[in-house]
Short mmCIF file of C-alpha atoms in Angstrom, two decimals:
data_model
loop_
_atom_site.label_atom_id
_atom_site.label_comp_id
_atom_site.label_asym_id
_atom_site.label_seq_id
_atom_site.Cartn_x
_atom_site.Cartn_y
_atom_site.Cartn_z
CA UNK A 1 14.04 -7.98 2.90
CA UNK A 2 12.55 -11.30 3.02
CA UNK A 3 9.67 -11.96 5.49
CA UNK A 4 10.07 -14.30 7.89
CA UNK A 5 7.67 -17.31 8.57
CA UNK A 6 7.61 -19.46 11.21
CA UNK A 7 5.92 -22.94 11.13
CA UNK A 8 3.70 -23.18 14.44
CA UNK A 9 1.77 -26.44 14.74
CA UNK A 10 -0.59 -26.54 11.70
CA UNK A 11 0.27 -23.27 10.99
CA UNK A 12 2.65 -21.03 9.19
CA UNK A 13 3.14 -17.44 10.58
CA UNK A 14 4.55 -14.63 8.56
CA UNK A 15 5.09 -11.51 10.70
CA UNK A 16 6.03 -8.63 8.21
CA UNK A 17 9.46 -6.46 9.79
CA UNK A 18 9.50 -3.38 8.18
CA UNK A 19 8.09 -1.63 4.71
CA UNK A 20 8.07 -4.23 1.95
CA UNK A 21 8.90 -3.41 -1.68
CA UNK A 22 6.75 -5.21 -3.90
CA UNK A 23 9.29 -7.98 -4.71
CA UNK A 24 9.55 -8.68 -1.04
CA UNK A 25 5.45 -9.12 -0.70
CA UNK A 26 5.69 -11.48 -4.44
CA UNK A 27 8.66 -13.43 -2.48
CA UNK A 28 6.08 -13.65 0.30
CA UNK A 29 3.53 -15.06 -1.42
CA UNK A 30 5.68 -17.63 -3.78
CA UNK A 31 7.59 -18.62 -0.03
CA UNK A 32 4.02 -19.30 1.60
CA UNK A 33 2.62 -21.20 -1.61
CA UNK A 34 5.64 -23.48 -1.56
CA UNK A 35 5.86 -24.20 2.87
CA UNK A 36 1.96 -24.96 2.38
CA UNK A 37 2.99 -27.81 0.38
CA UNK A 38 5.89 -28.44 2.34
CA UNK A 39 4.65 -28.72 5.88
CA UNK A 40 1.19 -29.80 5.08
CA UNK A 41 -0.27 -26.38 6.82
CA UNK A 42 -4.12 -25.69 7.06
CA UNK A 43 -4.05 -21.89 8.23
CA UNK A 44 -1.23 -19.00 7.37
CA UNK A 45 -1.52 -15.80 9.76
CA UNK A 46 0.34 -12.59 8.21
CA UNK A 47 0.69 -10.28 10.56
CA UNK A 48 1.29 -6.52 9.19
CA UNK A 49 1.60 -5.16 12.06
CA UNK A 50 4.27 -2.63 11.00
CA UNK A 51 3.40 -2.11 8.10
CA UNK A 52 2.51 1.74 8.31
CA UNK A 53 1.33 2.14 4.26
CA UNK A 54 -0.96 -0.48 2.75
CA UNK A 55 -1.28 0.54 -0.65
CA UNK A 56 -3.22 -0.64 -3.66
CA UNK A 57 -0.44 -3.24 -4.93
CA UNK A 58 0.07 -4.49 -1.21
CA UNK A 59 -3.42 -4.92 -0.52
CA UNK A 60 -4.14 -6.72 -3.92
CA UNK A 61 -1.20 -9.38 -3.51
CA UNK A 62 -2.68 -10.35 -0.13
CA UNK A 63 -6.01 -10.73 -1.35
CA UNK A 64 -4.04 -12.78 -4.26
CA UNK A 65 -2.07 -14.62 -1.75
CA UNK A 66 -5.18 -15.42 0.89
CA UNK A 67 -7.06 -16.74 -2.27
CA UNK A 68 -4.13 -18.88 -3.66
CA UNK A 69 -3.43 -20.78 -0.33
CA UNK A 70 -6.97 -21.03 -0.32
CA UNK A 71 -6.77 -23.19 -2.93
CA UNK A 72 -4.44 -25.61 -1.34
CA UNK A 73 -6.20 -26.19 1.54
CA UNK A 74 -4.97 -23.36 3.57
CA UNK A 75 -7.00 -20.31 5.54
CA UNK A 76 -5.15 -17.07 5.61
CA UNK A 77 -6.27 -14.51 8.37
CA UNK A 78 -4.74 -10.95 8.14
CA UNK A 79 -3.68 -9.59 11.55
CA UNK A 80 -2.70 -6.30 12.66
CA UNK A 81 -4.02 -3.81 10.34
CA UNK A 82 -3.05 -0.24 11.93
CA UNK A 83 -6.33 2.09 12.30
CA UNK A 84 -4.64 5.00 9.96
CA UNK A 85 -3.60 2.15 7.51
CA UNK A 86 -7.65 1.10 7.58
CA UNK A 87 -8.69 4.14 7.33
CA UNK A 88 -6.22 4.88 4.54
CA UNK A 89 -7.09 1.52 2.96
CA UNK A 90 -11.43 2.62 2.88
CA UNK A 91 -10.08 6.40 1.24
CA UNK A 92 -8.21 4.41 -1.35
CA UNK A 93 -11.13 2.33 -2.29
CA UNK A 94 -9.32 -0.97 -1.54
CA UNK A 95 -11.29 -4.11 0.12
CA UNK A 96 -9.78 -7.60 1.47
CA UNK A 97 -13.04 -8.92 0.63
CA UNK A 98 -12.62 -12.91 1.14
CA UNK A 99 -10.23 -12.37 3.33
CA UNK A 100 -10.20 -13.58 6.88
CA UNK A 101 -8.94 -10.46 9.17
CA UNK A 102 -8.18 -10.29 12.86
CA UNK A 103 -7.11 -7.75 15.55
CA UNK A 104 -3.79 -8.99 16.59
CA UNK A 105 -1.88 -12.54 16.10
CA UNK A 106 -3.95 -13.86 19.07
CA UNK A 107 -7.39 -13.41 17.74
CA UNK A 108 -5.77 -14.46 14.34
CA UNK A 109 -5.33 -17.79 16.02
CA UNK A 110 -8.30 -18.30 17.92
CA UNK A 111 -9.79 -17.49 14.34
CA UNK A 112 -7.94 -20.25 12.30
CA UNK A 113 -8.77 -22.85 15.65
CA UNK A 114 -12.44 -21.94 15.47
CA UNK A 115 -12.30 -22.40 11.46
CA UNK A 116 -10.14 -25.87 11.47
CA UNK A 117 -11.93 -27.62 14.22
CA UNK A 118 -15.34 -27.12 12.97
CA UNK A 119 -14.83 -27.55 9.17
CA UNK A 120 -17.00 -25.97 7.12
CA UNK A 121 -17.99 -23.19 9.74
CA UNK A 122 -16.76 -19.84 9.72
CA UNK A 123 -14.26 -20.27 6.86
CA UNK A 124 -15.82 -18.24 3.94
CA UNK B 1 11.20 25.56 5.84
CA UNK B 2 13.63 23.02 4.49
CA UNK B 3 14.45 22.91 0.57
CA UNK B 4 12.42 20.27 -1.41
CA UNK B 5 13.66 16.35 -1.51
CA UNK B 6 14.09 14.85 -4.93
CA UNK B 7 13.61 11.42 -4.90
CA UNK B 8 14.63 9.72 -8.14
CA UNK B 9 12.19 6.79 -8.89
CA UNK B 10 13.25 3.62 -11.20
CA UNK B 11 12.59 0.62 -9.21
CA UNK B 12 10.14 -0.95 -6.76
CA UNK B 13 12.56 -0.11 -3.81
CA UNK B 14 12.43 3.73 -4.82
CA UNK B 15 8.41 3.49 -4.07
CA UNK B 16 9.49 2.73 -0.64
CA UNK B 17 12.00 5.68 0.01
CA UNK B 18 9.25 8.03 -1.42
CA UNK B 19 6.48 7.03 0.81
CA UNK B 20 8.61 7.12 3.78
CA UNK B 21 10.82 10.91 2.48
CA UNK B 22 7.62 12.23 2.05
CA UNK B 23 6.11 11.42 5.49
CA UNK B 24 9.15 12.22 7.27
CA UNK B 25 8.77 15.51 5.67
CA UNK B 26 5.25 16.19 6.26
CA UNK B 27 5.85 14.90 10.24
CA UNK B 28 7.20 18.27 10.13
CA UNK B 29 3.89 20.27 10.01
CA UNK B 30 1.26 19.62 11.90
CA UNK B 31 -0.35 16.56 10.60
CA UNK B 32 -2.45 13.76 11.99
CA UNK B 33 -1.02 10.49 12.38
CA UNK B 34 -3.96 9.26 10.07
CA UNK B 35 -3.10 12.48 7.49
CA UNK B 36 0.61 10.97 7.41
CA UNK B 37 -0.69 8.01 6.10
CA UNK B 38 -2.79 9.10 3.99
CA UNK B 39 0.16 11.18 2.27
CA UNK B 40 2.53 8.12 2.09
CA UNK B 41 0.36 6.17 0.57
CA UNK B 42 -0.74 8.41 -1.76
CA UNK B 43 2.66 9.71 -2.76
CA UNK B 44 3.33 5.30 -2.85
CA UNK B 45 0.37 4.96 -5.69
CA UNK B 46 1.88 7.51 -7.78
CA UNK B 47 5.82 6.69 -7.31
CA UNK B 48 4.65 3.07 -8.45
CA UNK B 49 2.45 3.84 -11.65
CA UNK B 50 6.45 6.36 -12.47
CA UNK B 51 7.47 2.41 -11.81
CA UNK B 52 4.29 0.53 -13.50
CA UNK B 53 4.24 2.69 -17.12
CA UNK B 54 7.57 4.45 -17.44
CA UNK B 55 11.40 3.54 -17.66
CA UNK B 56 12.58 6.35 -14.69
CA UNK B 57 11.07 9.50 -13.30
CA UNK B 58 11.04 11.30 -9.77
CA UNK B 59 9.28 12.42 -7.15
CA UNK B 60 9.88 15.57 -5.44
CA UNK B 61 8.26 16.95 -1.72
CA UNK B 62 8.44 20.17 -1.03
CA UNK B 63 6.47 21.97 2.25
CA UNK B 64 4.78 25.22 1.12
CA UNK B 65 2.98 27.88 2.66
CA UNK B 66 0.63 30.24 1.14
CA UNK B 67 -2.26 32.52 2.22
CA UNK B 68 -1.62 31.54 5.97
CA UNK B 69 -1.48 27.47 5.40
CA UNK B 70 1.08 25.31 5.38
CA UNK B 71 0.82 21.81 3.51
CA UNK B 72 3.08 19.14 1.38
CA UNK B 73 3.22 19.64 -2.25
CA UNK B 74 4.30 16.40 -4.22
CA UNK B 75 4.88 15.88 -7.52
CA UNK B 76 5.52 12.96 -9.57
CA UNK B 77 6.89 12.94 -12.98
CA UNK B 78 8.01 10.48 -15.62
CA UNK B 79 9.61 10.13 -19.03
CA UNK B 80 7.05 7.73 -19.89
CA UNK B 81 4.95 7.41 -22.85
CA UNK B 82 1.76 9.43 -21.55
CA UNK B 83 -1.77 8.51 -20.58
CA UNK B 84 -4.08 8.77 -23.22
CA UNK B 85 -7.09 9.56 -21.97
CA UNK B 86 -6.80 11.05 -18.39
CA UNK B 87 -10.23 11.02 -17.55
CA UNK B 88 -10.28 7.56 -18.13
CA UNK B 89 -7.24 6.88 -16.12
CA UNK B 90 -9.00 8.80 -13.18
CA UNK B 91 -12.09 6.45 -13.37
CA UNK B 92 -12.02 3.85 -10.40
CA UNK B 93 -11.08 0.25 -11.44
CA UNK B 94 -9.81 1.34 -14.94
CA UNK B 95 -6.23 -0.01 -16.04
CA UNK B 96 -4.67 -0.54 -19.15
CA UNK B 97 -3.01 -3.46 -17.65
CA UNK B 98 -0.75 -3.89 -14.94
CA UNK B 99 -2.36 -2.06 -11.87
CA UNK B 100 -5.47 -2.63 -10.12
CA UNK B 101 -7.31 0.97 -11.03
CA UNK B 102 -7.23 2.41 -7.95
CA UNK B 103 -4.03 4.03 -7.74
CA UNK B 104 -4.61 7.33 -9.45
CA UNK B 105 -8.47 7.81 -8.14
CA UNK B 106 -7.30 6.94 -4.91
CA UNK B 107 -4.79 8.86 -4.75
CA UNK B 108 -6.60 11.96 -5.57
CA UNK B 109 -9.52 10.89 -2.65
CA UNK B 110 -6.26 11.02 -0.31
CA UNK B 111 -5.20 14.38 -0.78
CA UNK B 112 -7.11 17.55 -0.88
CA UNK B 113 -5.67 18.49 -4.22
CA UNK B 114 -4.53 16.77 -7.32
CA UNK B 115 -3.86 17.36 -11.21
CA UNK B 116 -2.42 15.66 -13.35
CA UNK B 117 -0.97 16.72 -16.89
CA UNK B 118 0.31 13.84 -20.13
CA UNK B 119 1.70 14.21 -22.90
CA UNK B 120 3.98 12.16 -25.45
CA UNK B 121 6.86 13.01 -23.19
CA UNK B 122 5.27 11.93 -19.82
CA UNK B 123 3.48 12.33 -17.37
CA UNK B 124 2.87 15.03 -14.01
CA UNK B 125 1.09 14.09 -11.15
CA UNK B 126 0.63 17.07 -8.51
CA UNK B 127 -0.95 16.67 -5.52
CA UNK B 128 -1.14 18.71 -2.43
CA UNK B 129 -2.15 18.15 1.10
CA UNK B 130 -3.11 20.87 3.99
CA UNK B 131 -2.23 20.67 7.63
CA UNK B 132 -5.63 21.26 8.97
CA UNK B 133 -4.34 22.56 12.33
CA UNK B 134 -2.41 25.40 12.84
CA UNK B 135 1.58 25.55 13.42
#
């Protein structure tokens, strides 16, 4: 089932529906590299809340995906990480080290605010 | 107790109905919300490496009781070509390719019990998981 994203200002959003197979979460990531291009976006918030299993290949391919936007001029922030998925996540051994992660979609976008208006600050 | 669920695993999509089969099963016994997790995405690491290194295989849940406990039993098999060296495969960050390394090791940190058995025909992962409280 294909995510889907909403452009919001400067920003794409990608709120995450239900369990993702890991075509849907490579479609995610080739969708998001190709509307940064498109709408000129500086910050991508994927919110996962519902996701209720974060496994090794999910985990990875955001990391991937927060690293690849990265690289064309776009912050990704994580939002909505469940506490048994984090805790699940830590048992696992898995990180989202580099990645920028938030409580919910509204911390998420005071995050990406904070980091665009003050370039430079906040955004490693 | 209901009879086991067979799950047959070829694609990425089968992962999915694993994970979630085998924590609808386990809701049944007294699990934590956390411990559900923990089960689905343990049972999701080994349904994918079926996926990852093998052309089909299954996955089968099954609640058990014995000496007084109750707990999920799940066990992943595949046709595939084997792991050759097991201890390897159980080291943290070791893959022969295709998967981060984390899958099997983590798996087995998930669940209180785990083995796992290769051989030129395939491969058996069995792992089991007790409810901690009481029924």
């Amino acid at each position: 089932m294909a995510v889907p994203i909403l452009k919001q200002g400067p920003y794409l959003i990608a709120s995450i529906q239900a369990a993702m197979t890991d075509s849907d979460v490579l479609q995610l990531r080739d969708d998001l590299m190709e509307r940064v291009g498109r709408y000129r976006s500086r910050g991508i918030i994927i919110d996962v809340t519902a996701l209720d299993v974060m496994d090794s290949f999910a985990s990875r391919s955001l990391r991937s995906i927060a690293h690849m936007t990265r690289l064309r001029g776009a912050e990704t922030v994580i939002v909505g990480i469940q506490p048994e998925v984090a805790f699940a996540m830590v048992q696992l051994g898995l990180n989202l080290e580099g990645v920028h992660t938030a409580l919910d979609l509204e911390e998420g976008l005071a995050l990406l605010s904070r980091g665009t208006e003050e370039p430079g600050d906040g955004a490693s | 107790m209901p009879a086991e669920v067979r799950v047959p695993v070829s694609s990425d999509a089968d992962v999915v109905t694993a994970r979630a089969q085998g924590r609808t099963l386990a809701a049944q016994l007294p699990f934590s919300a956390t411990e559900l997790t923990l089960i689905a995405t343990a049972i999701s690491e080994v349904a994918r490496n079926i996926v990852l290194y093998a052309p089909r295989g299954e996955v089968v849940l099954r609640l058990t009781r014995e000496e007084g406990r109750e707990g999920i039993v799940v066990t992943a098999r595949d046709e595939g070509p084997g792991i050759e060296d097991v201890a390897l495969a159980l080291q943290d960050h070791f893959s022969t390719g295709q998967g981060s390394g984390l899958g099997l090791p983590g798996a087995r940190r998930l669940m209180d019990e785990f083995e796992l058995e290769s051989g030129p025909s395939g491969t058996t992962v069995t792992m089991r998981k007790w409810a901690s409280r009481r029924a």
